[in-house]
Tab-separated table of C-alpha atoms and ligand atoms in Angstrom:
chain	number	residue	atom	x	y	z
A	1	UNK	CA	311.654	134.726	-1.369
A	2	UNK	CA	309.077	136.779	-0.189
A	3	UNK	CA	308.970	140.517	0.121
A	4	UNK	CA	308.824	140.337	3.570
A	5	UNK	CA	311.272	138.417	4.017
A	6	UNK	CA	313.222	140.690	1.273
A	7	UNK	CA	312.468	143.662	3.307
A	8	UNK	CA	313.339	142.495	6.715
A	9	UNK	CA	317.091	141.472	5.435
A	10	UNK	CA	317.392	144.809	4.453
A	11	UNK	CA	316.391	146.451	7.279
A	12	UNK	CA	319.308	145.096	8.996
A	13	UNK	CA	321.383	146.676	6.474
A	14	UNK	CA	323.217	150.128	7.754
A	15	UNK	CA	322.490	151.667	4.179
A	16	UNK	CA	318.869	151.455	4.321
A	17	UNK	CA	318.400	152.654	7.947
A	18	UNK	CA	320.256	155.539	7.329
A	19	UNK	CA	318.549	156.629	3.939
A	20	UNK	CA	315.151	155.670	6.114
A	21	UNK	CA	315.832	158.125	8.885
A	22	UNK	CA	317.269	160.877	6.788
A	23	UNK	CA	315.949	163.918	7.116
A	24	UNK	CA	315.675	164.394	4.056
A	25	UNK	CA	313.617	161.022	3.110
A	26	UNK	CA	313.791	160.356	-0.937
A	27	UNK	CA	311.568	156.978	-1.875
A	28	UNK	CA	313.600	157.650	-5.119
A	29	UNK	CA	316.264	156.834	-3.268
A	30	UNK	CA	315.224	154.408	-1.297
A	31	UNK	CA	314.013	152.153	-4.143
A	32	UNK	CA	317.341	152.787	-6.214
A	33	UNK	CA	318.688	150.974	-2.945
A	34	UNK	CA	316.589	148.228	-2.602
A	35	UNK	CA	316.891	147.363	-5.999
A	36	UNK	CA	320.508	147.754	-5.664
A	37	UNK	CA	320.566	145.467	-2.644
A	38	UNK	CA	318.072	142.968	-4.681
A	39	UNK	CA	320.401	142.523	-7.750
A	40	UNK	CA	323.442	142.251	-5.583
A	41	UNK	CA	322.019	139.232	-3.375
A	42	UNK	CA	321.201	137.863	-6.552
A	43	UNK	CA	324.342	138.404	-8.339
A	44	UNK	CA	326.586	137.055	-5.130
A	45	UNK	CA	324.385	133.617	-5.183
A	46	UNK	CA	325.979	133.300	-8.540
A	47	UNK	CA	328.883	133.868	-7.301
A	48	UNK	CA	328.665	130.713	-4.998
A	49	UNK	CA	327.511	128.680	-8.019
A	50	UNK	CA	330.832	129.966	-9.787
A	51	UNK	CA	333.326	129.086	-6.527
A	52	UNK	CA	331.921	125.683	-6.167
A	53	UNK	CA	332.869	125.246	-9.980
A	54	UNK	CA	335.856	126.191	-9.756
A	55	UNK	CA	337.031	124.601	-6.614
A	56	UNK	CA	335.421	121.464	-7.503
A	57	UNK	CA	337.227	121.205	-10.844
A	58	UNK	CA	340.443	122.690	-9.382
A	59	UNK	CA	340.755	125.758	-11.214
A	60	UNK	CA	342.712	129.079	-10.521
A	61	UNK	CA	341.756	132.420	-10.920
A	62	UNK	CA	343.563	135.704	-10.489
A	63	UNK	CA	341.398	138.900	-10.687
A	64	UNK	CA	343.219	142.052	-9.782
A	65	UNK	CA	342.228	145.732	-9.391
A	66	UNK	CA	343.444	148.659	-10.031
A	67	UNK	CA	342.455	152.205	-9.893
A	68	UNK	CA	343.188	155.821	-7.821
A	69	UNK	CA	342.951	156.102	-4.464
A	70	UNK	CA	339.245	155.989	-2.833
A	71	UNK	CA	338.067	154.301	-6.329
A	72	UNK	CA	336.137	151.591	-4.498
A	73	UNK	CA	338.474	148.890	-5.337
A	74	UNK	CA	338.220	147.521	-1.447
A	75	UNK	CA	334.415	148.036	-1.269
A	76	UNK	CA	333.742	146.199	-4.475
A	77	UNK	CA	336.310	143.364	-3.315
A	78	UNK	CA	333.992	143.368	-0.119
A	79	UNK	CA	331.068	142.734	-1.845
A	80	UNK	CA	332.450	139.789	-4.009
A	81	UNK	CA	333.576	137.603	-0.972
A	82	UNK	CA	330.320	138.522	1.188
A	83	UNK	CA	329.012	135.516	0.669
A	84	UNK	CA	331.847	132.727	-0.388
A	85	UNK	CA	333.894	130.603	1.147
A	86	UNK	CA	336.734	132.084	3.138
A	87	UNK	CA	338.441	128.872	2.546
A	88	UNK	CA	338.552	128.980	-1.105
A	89	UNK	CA	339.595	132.605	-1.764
A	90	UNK	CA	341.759	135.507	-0.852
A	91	UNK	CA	341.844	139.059	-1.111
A	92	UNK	CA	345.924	139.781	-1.122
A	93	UNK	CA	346.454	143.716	-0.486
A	94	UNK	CA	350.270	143.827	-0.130
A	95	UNK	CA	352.032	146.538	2.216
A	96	UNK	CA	354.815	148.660	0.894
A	97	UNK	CA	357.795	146.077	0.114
A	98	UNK	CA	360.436	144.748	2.814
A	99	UNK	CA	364.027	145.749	2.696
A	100	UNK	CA	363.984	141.900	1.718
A	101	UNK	CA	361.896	141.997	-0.671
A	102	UNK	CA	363.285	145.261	-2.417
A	103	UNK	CA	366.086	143.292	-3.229
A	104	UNK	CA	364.287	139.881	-5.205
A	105	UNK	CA	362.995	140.345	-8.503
A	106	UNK	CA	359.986	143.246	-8.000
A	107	UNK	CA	357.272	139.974	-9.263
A	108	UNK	CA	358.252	137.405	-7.041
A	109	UNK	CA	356.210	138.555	-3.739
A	110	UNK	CA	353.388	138.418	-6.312
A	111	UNK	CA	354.202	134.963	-7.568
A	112	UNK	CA	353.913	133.767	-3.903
A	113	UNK	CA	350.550	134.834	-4.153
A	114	UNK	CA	349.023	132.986	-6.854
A	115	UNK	CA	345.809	130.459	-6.027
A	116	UNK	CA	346.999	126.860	-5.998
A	117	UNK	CA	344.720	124.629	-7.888
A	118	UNK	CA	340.210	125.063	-6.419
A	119	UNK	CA	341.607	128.640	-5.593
A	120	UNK	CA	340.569	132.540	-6.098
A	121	UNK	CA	343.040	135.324	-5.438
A	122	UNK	CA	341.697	138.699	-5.475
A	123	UNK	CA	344.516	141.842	-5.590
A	124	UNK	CA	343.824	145.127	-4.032
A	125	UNK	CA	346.336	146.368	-5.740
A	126	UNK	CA	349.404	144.961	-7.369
A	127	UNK	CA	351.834	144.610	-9.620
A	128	UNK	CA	350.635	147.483	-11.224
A	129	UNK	CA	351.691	149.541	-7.856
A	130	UNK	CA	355.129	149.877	-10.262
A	131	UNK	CA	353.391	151.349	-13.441
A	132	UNK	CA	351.775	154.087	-12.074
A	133	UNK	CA	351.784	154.790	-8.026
A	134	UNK	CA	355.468	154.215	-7.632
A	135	UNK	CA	356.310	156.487	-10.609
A	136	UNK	CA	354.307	158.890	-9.547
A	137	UNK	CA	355.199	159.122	-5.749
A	138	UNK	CA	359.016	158.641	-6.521
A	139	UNK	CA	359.153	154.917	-4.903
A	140	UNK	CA	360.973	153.578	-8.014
A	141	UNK	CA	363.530	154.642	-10.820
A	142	UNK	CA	362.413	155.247	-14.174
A	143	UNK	CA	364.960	152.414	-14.659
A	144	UNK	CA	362.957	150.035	-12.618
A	145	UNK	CA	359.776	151.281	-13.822
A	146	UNK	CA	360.990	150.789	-17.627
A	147	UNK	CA	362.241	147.121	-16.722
A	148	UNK	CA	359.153	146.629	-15.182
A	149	UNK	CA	357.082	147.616	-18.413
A	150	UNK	CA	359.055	145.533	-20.668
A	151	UNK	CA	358.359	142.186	-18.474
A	152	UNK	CA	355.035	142.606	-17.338
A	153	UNK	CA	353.321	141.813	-20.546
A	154	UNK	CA	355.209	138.457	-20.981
A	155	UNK	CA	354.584	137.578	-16.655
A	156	UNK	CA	351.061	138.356	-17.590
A	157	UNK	CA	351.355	135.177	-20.392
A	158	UNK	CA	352.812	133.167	-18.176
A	159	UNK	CA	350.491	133.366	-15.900
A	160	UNK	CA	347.506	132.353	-18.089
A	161	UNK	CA	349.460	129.831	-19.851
A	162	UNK	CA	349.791	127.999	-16.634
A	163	UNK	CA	346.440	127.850	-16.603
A	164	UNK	CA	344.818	130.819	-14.331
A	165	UNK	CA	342.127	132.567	-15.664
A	166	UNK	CA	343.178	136.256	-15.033
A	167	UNK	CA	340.896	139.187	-14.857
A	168	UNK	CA	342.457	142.675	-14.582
A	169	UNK	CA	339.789	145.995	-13.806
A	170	UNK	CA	340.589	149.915	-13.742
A	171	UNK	CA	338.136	151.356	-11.757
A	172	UNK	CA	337.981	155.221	-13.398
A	173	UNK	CA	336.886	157.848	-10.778
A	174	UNK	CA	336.914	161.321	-11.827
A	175	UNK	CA	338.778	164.394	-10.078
A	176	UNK	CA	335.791	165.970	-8.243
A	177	UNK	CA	334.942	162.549	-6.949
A	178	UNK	CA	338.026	161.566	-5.763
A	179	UNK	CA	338.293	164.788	-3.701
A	180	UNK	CA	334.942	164.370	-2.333
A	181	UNK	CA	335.368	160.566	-0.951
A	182	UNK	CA	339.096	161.950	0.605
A	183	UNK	CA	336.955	164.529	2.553
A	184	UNK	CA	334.027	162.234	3.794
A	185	UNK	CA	337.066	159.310	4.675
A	186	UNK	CA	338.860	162.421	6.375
A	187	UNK	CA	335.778	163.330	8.249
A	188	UNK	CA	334.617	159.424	9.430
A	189	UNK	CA	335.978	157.797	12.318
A	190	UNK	CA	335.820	154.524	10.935
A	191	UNK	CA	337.869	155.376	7.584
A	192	UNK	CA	340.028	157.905	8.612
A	193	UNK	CA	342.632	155.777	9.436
A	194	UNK	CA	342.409	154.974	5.384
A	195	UNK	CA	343.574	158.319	4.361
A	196	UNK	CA	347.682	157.690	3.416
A	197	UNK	CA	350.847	159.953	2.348
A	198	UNK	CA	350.108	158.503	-0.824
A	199	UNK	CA	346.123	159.494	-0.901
A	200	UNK	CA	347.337	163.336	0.627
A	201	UNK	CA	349.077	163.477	-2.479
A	202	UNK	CA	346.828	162.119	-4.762
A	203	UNK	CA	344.765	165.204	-5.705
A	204	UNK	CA	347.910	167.531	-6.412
A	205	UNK	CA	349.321	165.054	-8.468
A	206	UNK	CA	346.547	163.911	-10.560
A	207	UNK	CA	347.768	164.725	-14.059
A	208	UNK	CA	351.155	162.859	-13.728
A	209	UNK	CA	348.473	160.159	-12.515
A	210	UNK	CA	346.639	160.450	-15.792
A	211	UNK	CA	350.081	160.252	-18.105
A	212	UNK	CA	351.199	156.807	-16.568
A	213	UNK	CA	347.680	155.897	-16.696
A	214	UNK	CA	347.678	156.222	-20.049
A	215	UNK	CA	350.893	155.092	-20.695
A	216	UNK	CA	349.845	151.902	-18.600
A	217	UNK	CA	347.055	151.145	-21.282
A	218	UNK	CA	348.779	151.430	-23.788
A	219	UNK	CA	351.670	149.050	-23.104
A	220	UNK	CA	349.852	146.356	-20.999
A	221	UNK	CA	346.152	146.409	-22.858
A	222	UNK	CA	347.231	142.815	-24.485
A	223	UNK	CA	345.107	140.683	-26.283
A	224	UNK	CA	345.982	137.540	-23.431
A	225	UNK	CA	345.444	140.283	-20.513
A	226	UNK	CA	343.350	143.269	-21.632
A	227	UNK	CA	342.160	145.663	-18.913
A	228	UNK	CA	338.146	145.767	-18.085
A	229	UNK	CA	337.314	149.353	-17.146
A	230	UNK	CA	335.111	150.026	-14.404
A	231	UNK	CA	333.403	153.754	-14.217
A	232	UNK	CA	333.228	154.154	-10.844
A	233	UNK	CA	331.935	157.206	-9.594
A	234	UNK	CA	328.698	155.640	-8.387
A	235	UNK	CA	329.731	152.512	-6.077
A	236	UNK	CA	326.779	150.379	-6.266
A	237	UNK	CA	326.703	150.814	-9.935
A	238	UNK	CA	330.450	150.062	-10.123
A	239	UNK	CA	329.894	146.937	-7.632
A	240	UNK	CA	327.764	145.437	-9.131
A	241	UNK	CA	329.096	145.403	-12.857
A	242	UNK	CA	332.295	144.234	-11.348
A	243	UNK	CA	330.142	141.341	-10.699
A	244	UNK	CA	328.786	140.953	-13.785
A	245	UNK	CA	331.931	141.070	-15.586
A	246	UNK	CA	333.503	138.380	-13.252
A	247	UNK	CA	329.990	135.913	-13.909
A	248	UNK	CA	330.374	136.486	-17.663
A	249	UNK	CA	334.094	135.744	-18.106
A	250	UNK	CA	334.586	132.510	-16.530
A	251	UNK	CA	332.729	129.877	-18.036
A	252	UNK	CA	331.230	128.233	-14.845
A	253	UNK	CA	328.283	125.526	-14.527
A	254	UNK	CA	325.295	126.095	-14.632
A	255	UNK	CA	325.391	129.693	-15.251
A	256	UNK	CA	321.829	131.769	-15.066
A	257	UNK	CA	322.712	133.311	-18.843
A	258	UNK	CA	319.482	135.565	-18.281
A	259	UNK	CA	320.967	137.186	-14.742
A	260	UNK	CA	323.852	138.605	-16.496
A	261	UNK	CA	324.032	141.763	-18.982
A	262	UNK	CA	326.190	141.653	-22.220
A	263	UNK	CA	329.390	143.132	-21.439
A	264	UNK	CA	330.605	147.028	-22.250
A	265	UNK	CA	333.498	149.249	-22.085
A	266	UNK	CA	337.120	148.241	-23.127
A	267	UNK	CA	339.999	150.698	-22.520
A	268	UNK	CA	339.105	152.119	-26.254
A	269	UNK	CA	336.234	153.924	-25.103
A	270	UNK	CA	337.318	155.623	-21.954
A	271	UNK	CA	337.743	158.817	-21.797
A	272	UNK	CA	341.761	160.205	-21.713
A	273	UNK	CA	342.643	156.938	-22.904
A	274	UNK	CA	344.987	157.007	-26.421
B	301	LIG	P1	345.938	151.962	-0.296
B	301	LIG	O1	345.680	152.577	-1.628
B	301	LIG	O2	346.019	150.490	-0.324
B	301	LIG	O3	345.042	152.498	0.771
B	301	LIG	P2	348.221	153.762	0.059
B	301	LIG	O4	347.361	154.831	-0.502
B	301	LIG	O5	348.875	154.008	1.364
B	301	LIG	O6	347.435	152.381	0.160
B	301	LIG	O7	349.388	153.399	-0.949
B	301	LIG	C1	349.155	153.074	-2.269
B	301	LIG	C2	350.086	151.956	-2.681
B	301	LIG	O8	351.427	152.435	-2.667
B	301	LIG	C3	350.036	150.742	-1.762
B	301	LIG	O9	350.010	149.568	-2.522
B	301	LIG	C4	351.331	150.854	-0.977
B	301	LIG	O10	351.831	149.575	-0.606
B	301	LIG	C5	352.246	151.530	-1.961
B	301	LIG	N1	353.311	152.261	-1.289
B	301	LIG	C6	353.185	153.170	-0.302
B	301	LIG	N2	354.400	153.623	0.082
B	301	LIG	C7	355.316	152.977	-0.669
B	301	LIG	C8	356.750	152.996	-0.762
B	301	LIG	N3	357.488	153.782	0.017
B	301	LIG	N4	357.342	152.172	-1.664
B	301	LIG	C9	356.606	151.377	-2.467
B	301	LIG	N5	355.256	151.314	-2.432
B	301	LIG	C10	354.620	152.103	-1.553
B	302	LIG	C1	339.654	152.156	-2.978
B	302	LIG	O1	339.846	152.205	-4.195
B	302	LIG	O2	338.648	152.623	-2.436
B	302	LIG	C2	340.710	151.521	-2.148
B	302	LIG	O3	340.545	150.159	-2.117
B	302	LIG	C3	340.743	152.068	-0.766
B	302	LIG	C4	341.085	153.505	-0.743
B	302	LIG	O4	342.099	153.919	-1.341
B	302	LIG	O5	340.339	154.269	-0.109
């Protein structure tokens, strides 16, 4: 590739044109992005690579994330399936549950969503919904939450016993962040649709937030299934390590060993976390 030809795809990306006519002009900035948008390009043609191995030897992988509201878990998911093949994967973000399904077992509209064999699934949200956001909000018992808590290490087995390879992320945003993306999604037309009941509430209730956070990593941070946390406060950062993580974990061929960094923090060294 050439850097012409580098810097003519960006210039047809939104980002760039609006740090370019900013007022306030930063080539600090500006660089940062175009190195941002570099990696990325080069980090999603690995990701090709890694969904023609695994649909061509029929393998199934579940990744799933997690995190507050306005944590970038959508943008990130955006930025994986840029480039693949809309046949091959899908991003499953589940609505609030059906009178119908309220009464099955609380895993089985997930089960219906696991990749059949050549297939990724990718969860904006999930199961997890019942360890922390329906707690929190009052959209379960504490009976069904405790059920839940005692079977979703053992689900989590069966799953990668039948073969998946399973990938769960946090994404960690702090307070002052979260409260700053709610006002710029309450302030754009073409996100303020985004801003729920549930996200209204977030703020207020961040602390009881934090205790079934914790609680969550404690109980479900299992050898089989631990949880990869994400520090997400910058996005492109967080994007792009999200990425990384993915390329390192599953063992697809031929892998460009030199493209990805050594992996970093586990649930033991974030912050709040027991
Ligand atoms: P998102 O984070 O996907 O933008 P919301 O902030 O609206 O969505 O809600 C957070 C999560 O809580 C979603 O997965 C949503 O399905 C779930 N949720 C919202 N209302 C209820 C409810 N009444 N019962 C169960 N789950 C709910
Ligand atoms: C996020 O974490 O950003 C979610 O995917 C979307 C949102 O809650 O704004």
């Amino acid at each position: 590739m050439s850097l012409a030809s580098d810097i003519e795809k960006l210039n047809s990306k939104t980002g760039l044109r609006q740090l370019v006519n900013n007022e306030t002009f930063s080539i600090g900035k500006t660089l940062r992005y175009v190195n941002y948008e570099l990696r990325l390009e080069a980090l999603q043609e690995e990701l090709i690579k890694l969904q023609n191995w695994v649909t061509t030897n029929k393998k199934k992988v579940v990744i799933i994330f997690e995190g507050r509201d306005a944590a970038g878990k959508g943008g990130a998911i955006r930025r994986i399936t840029e480039h693949i093949n809309p046949r091959e994967f899908r991003v499953v973000a589940l609505p609030r549950p059906t009178e119908e399904e309220i009464g099955q077992w609380y895993f089985q509209r997930y089960v219906n969503q696991l990749p059949k064999a050549g297939e990724i699934v990718l969860f904006d949200r999930s199961w997890y919904n019942r360890a922390v956001v329906e707690p929190v909000n009052g959209f379960c018992t504490e009976e069904e939450y405790e059920i839940f808590m005692g079977q979703v290490n053992a689900f989590e087995k069966m799953i990668v016993e039948s073969g998946v390879i399973f990938i769960k992320f946090y994404f960690s945003i702090s307070k002052e962040e979260q409260a700053k993306r709610f006002e710029e999604i309450k302030k754009d037309p073409l996100k303020k649709w985004k801003f729920s009941d549930v996200d209204a509430k977030a703020q207020e209730l961040w602390d009881v937030y934090t205790d079934y956070k914790k609680r969550m990593f404690k109980r479900t941070n299992t050898k089989t299934c631990p949880w990869i946390i994400i520090k997400a406060n910058k996005k492109g950062k967080a994007r792009l390590e999200v990425i990384e993580r993915i390329l390192d974990i599953i063992p697809y061929e031929p892998k460009n060993e030199a493209l990805i960094k050594p992996v970093v923090p586990k649930v033991e060294e974030v912050e709040n976390v027991d």
